[in-house]
Amino acid sequence: MKDKNDKKVFYSEKYGWSFPGKYILFAIPAIVGLMYFENTLINIILFLYLFGCVIGFIKGDK
């Protein structure tokens, strides 16, 4: 039996909206940006952003 708090999509004050695949969706612009931009500074920023998305995907919001 499912609990009332066992929803797949929910909002929390600490993490904002939480749903399956959130960090994968966040990582898509970083991957596209890494392929598109040639500027080293922009690539470093996008890589750090992508690294944060990977950590968020592994650790999750809970």
PDB file of N, CA and C in Angstrom:
ATOM      1  N   MET A   1       0.841  -1.181   0.000  1.00  0.00           N
ATOM      2  CA  MET A   1       0.000   0.000   0.000  1.00  0.00           C
ATOM      3  C   MET A   1       0.882   1.238   0.000  1.00  0.00           C
ATOM      4  N   LYS A   2       0.528   2.177  -0.829  1.00  0.00           N
ATOM      5  CA  LYS A   2       1.332   3.396  -0.926  1.00  0.00           C
ATOM      6  C   LYS A   2       0.964   4.373   0.170  1.00  0.00           C
ATOM      7  N   ASP A   3       1.995   4.996   0.696  1.00  0.00           N
ATOM      8  CA  ASP A   3       1.815   6.045   1.696  1.00  0.00           C
ATOM      9  C   ASP A   3       1.465   7.349   0.986  1.00  0.00           C
ATOM     10  N   LYS A   4       0.795   8.238   1.693  1.00  0.00           N
ATOM     11  CA  LYS A   4       0.420   9.537   1.124  1.00  0.00           C
ATOM     12  C   LYS A   4       1.660  10.336   0.722  1.00  0.00           C
ATOM     13  N   ASN A   5       2.768  10.192   1.450  1.00  0.00           N
ATOM     14  CA  ASN A   5       3.993  10.941   1.183  1.00  0.00           C
ATOM     15  C   ASN A   5       4.915  10.237   0.189  1.00  0.00           C
ATOM     16  N   ASP A   6       4.483   9.140  -0.385  1.00  0.00           N
ATOM     17  CA  ASP A   6       5.319   8.353  -1.295  1.00  0.00           C
ATOM     18  C   ASP A   6       5.008   8.691  -2.758  1.00  0.00           C
ATOM     19  N   LYS A   7       4.991   9.982  -3.078  1.00  0.00           N
ATOM     20  CA  LYS A   7       4.699  10.419  -4.445  1.00  0.00           C
ATOM     21  C   LYS A   7       5.990  10.492  -5.254  1.00  0.00           C
ATOM     22  N   LYS A   8       5.857  10.331  -6.562  1.00  0.00           N
ATOM     23  CA  LYS A   8       7.034  10.438  -7.428  1.00  0.00           C
ATOM     24  C   LYS A   8       7.420  11.889  -7.672  1.00  0.00           C
ATOM     25  N   VAL A   9       6.447  12.788  -7.710  1.00  0.00           N
ATOM     26  CA  VAL A   9       6.705  14.208  -7.923  1.00  0.00           C
ATOM     27  C   VAL A   9       6.255  14.953  -6.678  1.00  0.00           C
ATOM     28  N   PHE A  10       7.192  15.696  -6.078  1.00  0.00           N
ATOM     29  CA  PHE A  10       6.830  16.463  -4.894  1.00  0.00           C
ATOM     30  C   PHE A  10       7.721  17.692  -4.803  1.00  0.00           C
ATOM     31  N   TYR A  11       7.329  18.609  -3.949  1.00  0.00           N
ATOM     32  CA  TYR A  11       8.084  19.845  -3.738  1.00  0.00           C
ATOM     33  C   TYR A  11       8.567  19.882  -2.300  1.00  0.00           C
ATOM     34  N   SER A  12       9.854  20.195  -2.115  1.00  0.00           N
ATOM     35  CA  SER A  12      10.383  20.363  -0.762  1.00  0.00           C
ATOM     36  C   SER A  12      11.066  21.721  -0.674  1.00  0.00           C
ATOM     37  N   GLU A  13      11.083  22.279   0.513  1.00  0.00           N
ATOM     38  CA  GLU A  13      11.708  23.587   0.717  1.00  0.00           C
ATOM     39  C   GLU A  13      13.213  23.534   0.457  1.00  0.00           C
ATOM     40  N   LYS A  14      13.840  22.395   0.742  1.00  0.00           N
ATOM     41  CA  LYS A  14      15.295  22.282   0.620  1.00  0.00           C
ATOM     42  C   LYS A  14      15.750  22.064  -0.824  1.00  0.00           C
ATOM     43  N   TYR A  15      15.034  21.211  -1.574  1.00  0.00           N
ATOM     44  CA  TYR A  15      15.493  20.813  -2.909  1.00  0.00           C
ATOM     45  C   TYR A  15      14.614  21.318  -4.051  1.00  0.00           C
ATOM     46  N   GLY A  16      13.493  21.941  -3.759  1.00  0.00           N
ATOM     47  CA  GLY A  16      12.582  22.360  -4.821  1.00  0.00           C
ATOM     48  C   GLY A  16      11.815  21.163  -5.361  1.00  0.00           C
ATOM     49  N   TRP A  17      11.468  21.210  -6.624  1.00  0.00           N
ATOM     50  CA  TRP A  17      10.721  20.110  -7.226  1.00  0.00           C
ATOM     51  C   TRP A  17      11.603  18.883  -7.362  1.00  0.00           C
ATOM     52  N   SER A  18      11.052  17.741  -7.030  1.00  0.00           N
ATOM     53  CA  SER A  18      11.781  16.485  -7.129  1.00  0.00           C
ATOM     54  C   SER A  18      10.955  15.503  -7.952  1.00  0.00           C
ATOM     55  N   PHE A  19      11.567  14.932  -8.961  1.00  0.00           N
ATOM     56  CA  PHE A  19      10.900  13.942  -9.798  1.00  0.00           C
ATOM     57  C   PHE A  19      11.964  13.071 -10.446  1.00  0.00           C
ATOM     58  N   PRO A  20      11.595  11.852 -10.863  1.00  0.00           N
ATOM     59  CA  PRO A  20      12.569  10.967 -11.493  1.00  0.00           C
ATOM     60  C   PRO A  20      13.140  11.589 -12.767  1.00  0.00           C
ATOM     61  N   GLY A  21      14.427  11.510 -12.921  1.00  0.00           N
ATOM     62  CA  GLY A  21      15.078  12.030 -14.118  1.00  0.00           C
ATOM     63  C   GLY A  21      15.392  13.514 -14.083  1.00  0.00           C
ATOM     64  N   LYS A  22      15.213  14.147 -12.929  1.00  0.00           N
ATOM     65  CA  LYS A  22      15.441  15.591 -12.819  1.00  0.00           C
ATOM     66  C   LYS A  22      16.879  15.958 -13.187  1.00  0.00           C
ATOM     67  N   TYR A  23      17.834  15.250 -12.648  1.00  0.00           N
ATOM     68  CA  TYR A  23      19.234  15.599 -12.900  1.00  0.00           C
ATOM     69  C   TYR A  23      19.682  15.210 -14.305  1.00  0.00           C
ATOM     70  N   ILE A  24      19.024  14.229 -14.892  1.00  0.00           N
ATOM     71  CA  ILE A  24      19.319  13.899 -16.287  1.00  0.00           C
ATOM     72  C   ILE A  24      18.866  15.046 -17.186  1.00  0.00           C
ATOM     73  N   LEU A  25      17.681  15.588 -16.907  1.00  0.00           N
ATOM     74  CA  LEU A  25      17.198  16.739 -17.679  1.00  0.00           C
ATOM     75  C   LEU A  25      18.092  17.957 -17.475  1.00  0.00           C
ATOM     76  N   PHE A  26      18.587  18.150 -16.247  1.00  0.00           N
ATOM     77  CA  PHE A  26      19.493  19.270 -15.975  1.00  0.00           C
ATOM     78  C   PHE A  26      20.823  19.105 -16.713  1.00  0.00           C
ATOM     79  N   ALA A  27      21.255  17.870 -16.930  1.00  0.00           N
ATOM     80  CA  ALA A  27      22.558  17.619 -17.548  1.00  0.00           C
ATOM     81  C   ALA A  27      22.542  17.788 -19.066  1.00  0.00           C
ATOM     82  N   ILE A  28      21.389  17.683 -19.687  1.00  0.00           N
ATOM     83  CA  ILE A  28      21.309  17.763 -21.153  1.00  0.00           C
ATOM     84  C   ILE A  28      21.877  19.074 -21.699  1.00  0.00           C
ATOM     85  N   PRO A  29      21.513  20.257 -21.147  1.00  0.00           N
ATOM     86  CA  PRO A  29      22.115  21.495 -21.676  1.00  0.00           C
ATOM     87  C   PRO A  29      23.634  21.554 -21.503  1.00  0.00           C
ATOM     88  N   ALA A  30      24.148  20.963 -20.428  1.00  0.00           N
ATOM     89  CA  ALA A  30      25.598  20.957 -20.220  1.00  0.00           C
ATOM     90  C   ALA A  30      26.286  20.095 -21.269  1.00  0.00           C
ATOM     91  N   ILE A  31      25.722  18.959 -21.578  1.00  0.00           N
ATOM     92  CA  ILE A  31      26.313  18.074 -22.586  1.00  0.00           C
ATOM     93  C   ILE A  31      26.286  18.741 -23.963  1.00  0.00           C
ATOM     94  N   VAL A  32      25.148  19.349 -24.301  1.00  0.00           N
ATOM     95  CA  VAL A  32      25.040  20.056 -25.581  1.00  0.00           C
ATOM     96  C   VAL A  32      26.018  21.224 -25.619  1.00  0.00           C
ATOM     97  N   GLY A  33      26.129  21.955 -24.515  1.00  0.00           N
ATOM     98  CA  GLY A  33      27.051  23.086 -24.450  1.00  0.00           C
ATOM     99  C   GLY A  33      28.500  22.665 -24.587  1.00  0.00           C
ATOM    100  N   LEU A  34      28.859  21.539 -23.991  1.00  0.00           N
ATOM    101  CA  LEU A  34      30.234  21.045 -24.119  1.00  0.00           C
ATOM    102  C   LEU A  34      30.561  20.692 -25.567  1.00  0.00           C
ATOM    103  N   MET A  35      29.566  20.206 -26.298  1.00  0.00           N
ATOM    104  CA  MET A  35      29.803  19.878 -27.703  1.00  0.00           C
ATOM    105  C   MET A  35      29.808  21.131 -28.586  1.00  0.00           C
ATOM    106  N   TYR A  36      29.061  22.153 -28.195  1.00  0.00           N
ATOM    107  CA  TYR A  36      28.877  23.327 -29.045  1.00  0.00           C
ATOM    108  C   TYR A  36      29.965  24.385 -28.852  1.00  0.00           C
ATOM    109  N   PHE A  37      30.285  24.706 -27.602  1.00  0.00           N
ATOM    110  CA  PHE A  37      31.214  25.801 -27.324  1.00  0.00           C
ATOM    111  C   PHE A  37      32.664  25.337 -27.395  1.00  0.00           C
ATOM    112  N   GLU A  38      33.528  26.226 -27.876  1.00  0.00           N
ATOM    113  CA  GLU A  38      34.959  25.935 -27.942  1.00  0.00           C
ATOM    114  C   GLU A  38      35.748  26.728 -26.913  1.00  0.00           C
ATOM    115  N   ASN A  39      35.121  27.700 -26.279  1.00  0.00           N
ATOM    116  CA  ASN A  39      35.783  28.531 -25.283  1.00  0.00           C
ATOM    117  C   ASN A  39      36.123  27.688 -24.049  1.00  0.00           C
ATOM    118  N   THR A  40      37.369  27.736 -23.618  1.00  0.00           N
ATOM    119  CA  THR A  40      37.828  26.919 -22.499  1.00  0.00           C
ATOM    120  C   THR A  40      37.124  27.276 -21.200  1.00  0.00           C
ATOM    121  N   LEU A  41      36.941  28.554 -20.934  1.00  0.00           N
ATOM    122  CA  LEU A  41      36.283  28.974 -19.692  1.00  0.00           C
ATOM    123  C   LEU A  41      34.843  28.471 -19.638  1.00  0.00           C
ATOM    124  N   ILE A  42      34.130  28.595 -20.731  1.00  0.00           N
ATOM    125  CA  ILE A  42      32.746  28.107 -20.771  1.00  0.00           C
ATOM    126  C   ILE A  42      32.716  26.591 -20.601  1.00  0.00           C
ATOM    127  N   ASN A  43      33.658  25.892 -21.217  1.00  0.00           N
ATOM    128  CA  ASN A  43      33.714  24.437 -21.069  1.00  0.00           C
ATOM    129  C   ASN A  43      34.006  24.021 -19.635  1.00  0.00           C
ATOM    130  N   ILE A  44      34.853  24.755 -18.935  1.00  0.00           N
ATOM    131  CA  ILE A  44      35.141  24.449 -17.527  1.00  0.00           C
ATOM    132  C   ILE A  44      33.885  24.637 -16.685  1.00  0.00           C
ATOM    133  N   ILE A  45      33.179  25.739 -16.914  1.00  0.00           N
ATOM    134  CA  ILE A  45      31.945  26.006 -16.161  1.00  0.00           C
ATOM    135  C   ILE A  45      30.900  24.920 -16.439  1.00  0.00           C
ATOM    136  N   LEU A  46      30.737  24.556 -17.707  1.00  0.00           N
ATOM    137  CA  LEU A  46      29.771  23.514 -18.062  1.00  0.00           C
ATOM    138  C   LEU A  46      30.172  22.158 -17.494  1.00  0.00           C
ATOM    139  N   PHE A  47      31.473  21.872 -17.467  1.00  0.00           N
ATOM    140  CA  PHE A  47      31.933  20.611 -16.886  1.00  0.00           C
ATOM    141  C   PHE A  47      31.632  20.558 -15.392  1.00  0.00           C
ATOM    142  N   LEU A  48      31.861  21.659 -14.686  1.00  0.00           N
ATOM    143  CA  LEU A  48      31.548  21.695 -13.254  1.00  0.00           C
ATOM    144  C   LEU A  48      30.048  21.533 -13.019  1.00  0.00           C
ATOM    145  N   TYR A  49      29.246  22.171 -13.854  1.00  0.00           N
ATOM    146  CA  TYR A  49      27.792  22.032 -13.769  1.00  0.00           C
ATOM    147  C   TYR A  49      27.382  20.579 -14.017  1.00  0.00           C
ATOM    148  N   LEU A  50      27.980  19.953 -15.031  1.00  0.00           N
ATOM    149  CA  LEU A  50      27.686  18.558 -15.344  1.00  0.00           C
ATOM    150  C   LEU A  50      28.117  17.645 -14.202  1.00  0.00           C
ATOM    151  N   PHE A  51      29.257  17.940 -13.592  1.00  0.00           N
ATOM    152  CA  PHE A  51      29.726  17.164 -12.443  1.00  0.00           C
ATOM    153  C   PHE A  51      28.721  17.259 -11.294  1.00  0.00           C
ATOM    154  N   GLY A  52      28.180  18.446 -11.058  1.00  0.00           N
ATOM    155  CA  GLY A  52      27.149  18.621 -10.032  1.00  0.00           C
ATOM    156  C   GLY A  52      25.887  17.836 -10.353  1.00  0.00           C
ATOM    157  N   CYS A  53      25.529  17.763 -11.623  1.00  0.00           N
ATOM    158  CA  CYS A  53      24.367  16.974 -12.028  1.00  0.00           C
ATOM    159  C   CYS A  53      24.594  15.484 -11.776  1.00  0.00           C
ATOM    160  N   VAL A  54      25.805  15.014 -12.025  1.00  0.00           N
ATOM    161  CA  VAL A  54      26.127  13.607 -11.778  1.00  0.00           C
ATOM    162  C   VAL A  54      26.053  13.311 -10.284  1.00  0.00           C
ATOM    163  N   ILE A  55      26.590  14.190  -9.465  1.00  0.00           N
ATOM    164  CA  ILE A  55      26.516  14.001  -8.014  1.00  0.00           C
ATOM    165  C   ILE A  55      25.060  14.006  -7.558  1.00  0.00           C
ATOM    166  N   GLY A  56      24.269  14.950  -8.067  1.00  0.00           N
ATOM    167  CA  GLY A  56      22.852  14.993  -7.720  1.00  0.00           C
ATOM    168  C   GLY A  56      22.115  13.748  -8.153  1.00  0.00           C
ATOM    169  N   PHE A  57      22.462  13.212  -9.316  1.00  0.00           N
ATOM    170  CA  PHE A  57      21.830  11.988  -9.799  1.00  0.00           C
ATOM    171  C   PHE A  57      22.168  10.805  -8.895  1.00  0.00           C
ATOM    172  N   ILE A  58      23.415  10.731  -8.448  1.00  0.00           N
ATOM    173  CA  ILE A  58      23.841   9.616  -7.599  1.00  0.00           C
ATOM    174  C   ILE A  58      23.249   9.738  -6.196  1.00  0.00           C
ATOM    175  N   LYS A  59      23.352  10.923  -5.598  1.00  0.00           N
ATOM    176  CA  LYS A  59      22.883  11.106  -4.220  1.00  0.00           C
ATOM    177  C   LYS A  59      21.371  11.252  -4.121  1.00  0.00           C
ATOM    178  N   GLY A  60      20.748  11.858  -5.108  1.00  0.00           N
ATOM    179  CA  GLY A  60      19.305  12.053  -5.069  1.00  0.00           C
ATOM    180  C   GLY A  60      18.914  13.203  -4.157  1.00  0.00           C
ATOM    181  N   ASP A  61      17.619  13.417  -4.033  1.00  0.00           N
ATOM    182  CA  ASP A  61      17.098  14.532  -3.254  1.00  0.00           C
ATOM    183  C   ASP A  61      16.676  14.141  -1.846  1.00  0.00           C
ATOM    184  N   LYS A  62      16.749  12.873  -1.514  1.00  0.00           N
ATOM    185  CA  LYS A  62      16.218  12.457  -0.213  1.00  0.00           C
ATOM    186  C   LYS A  62      17.274  12.323   0.830  1.00  0.00           C
TER     187      LYS A  62
END
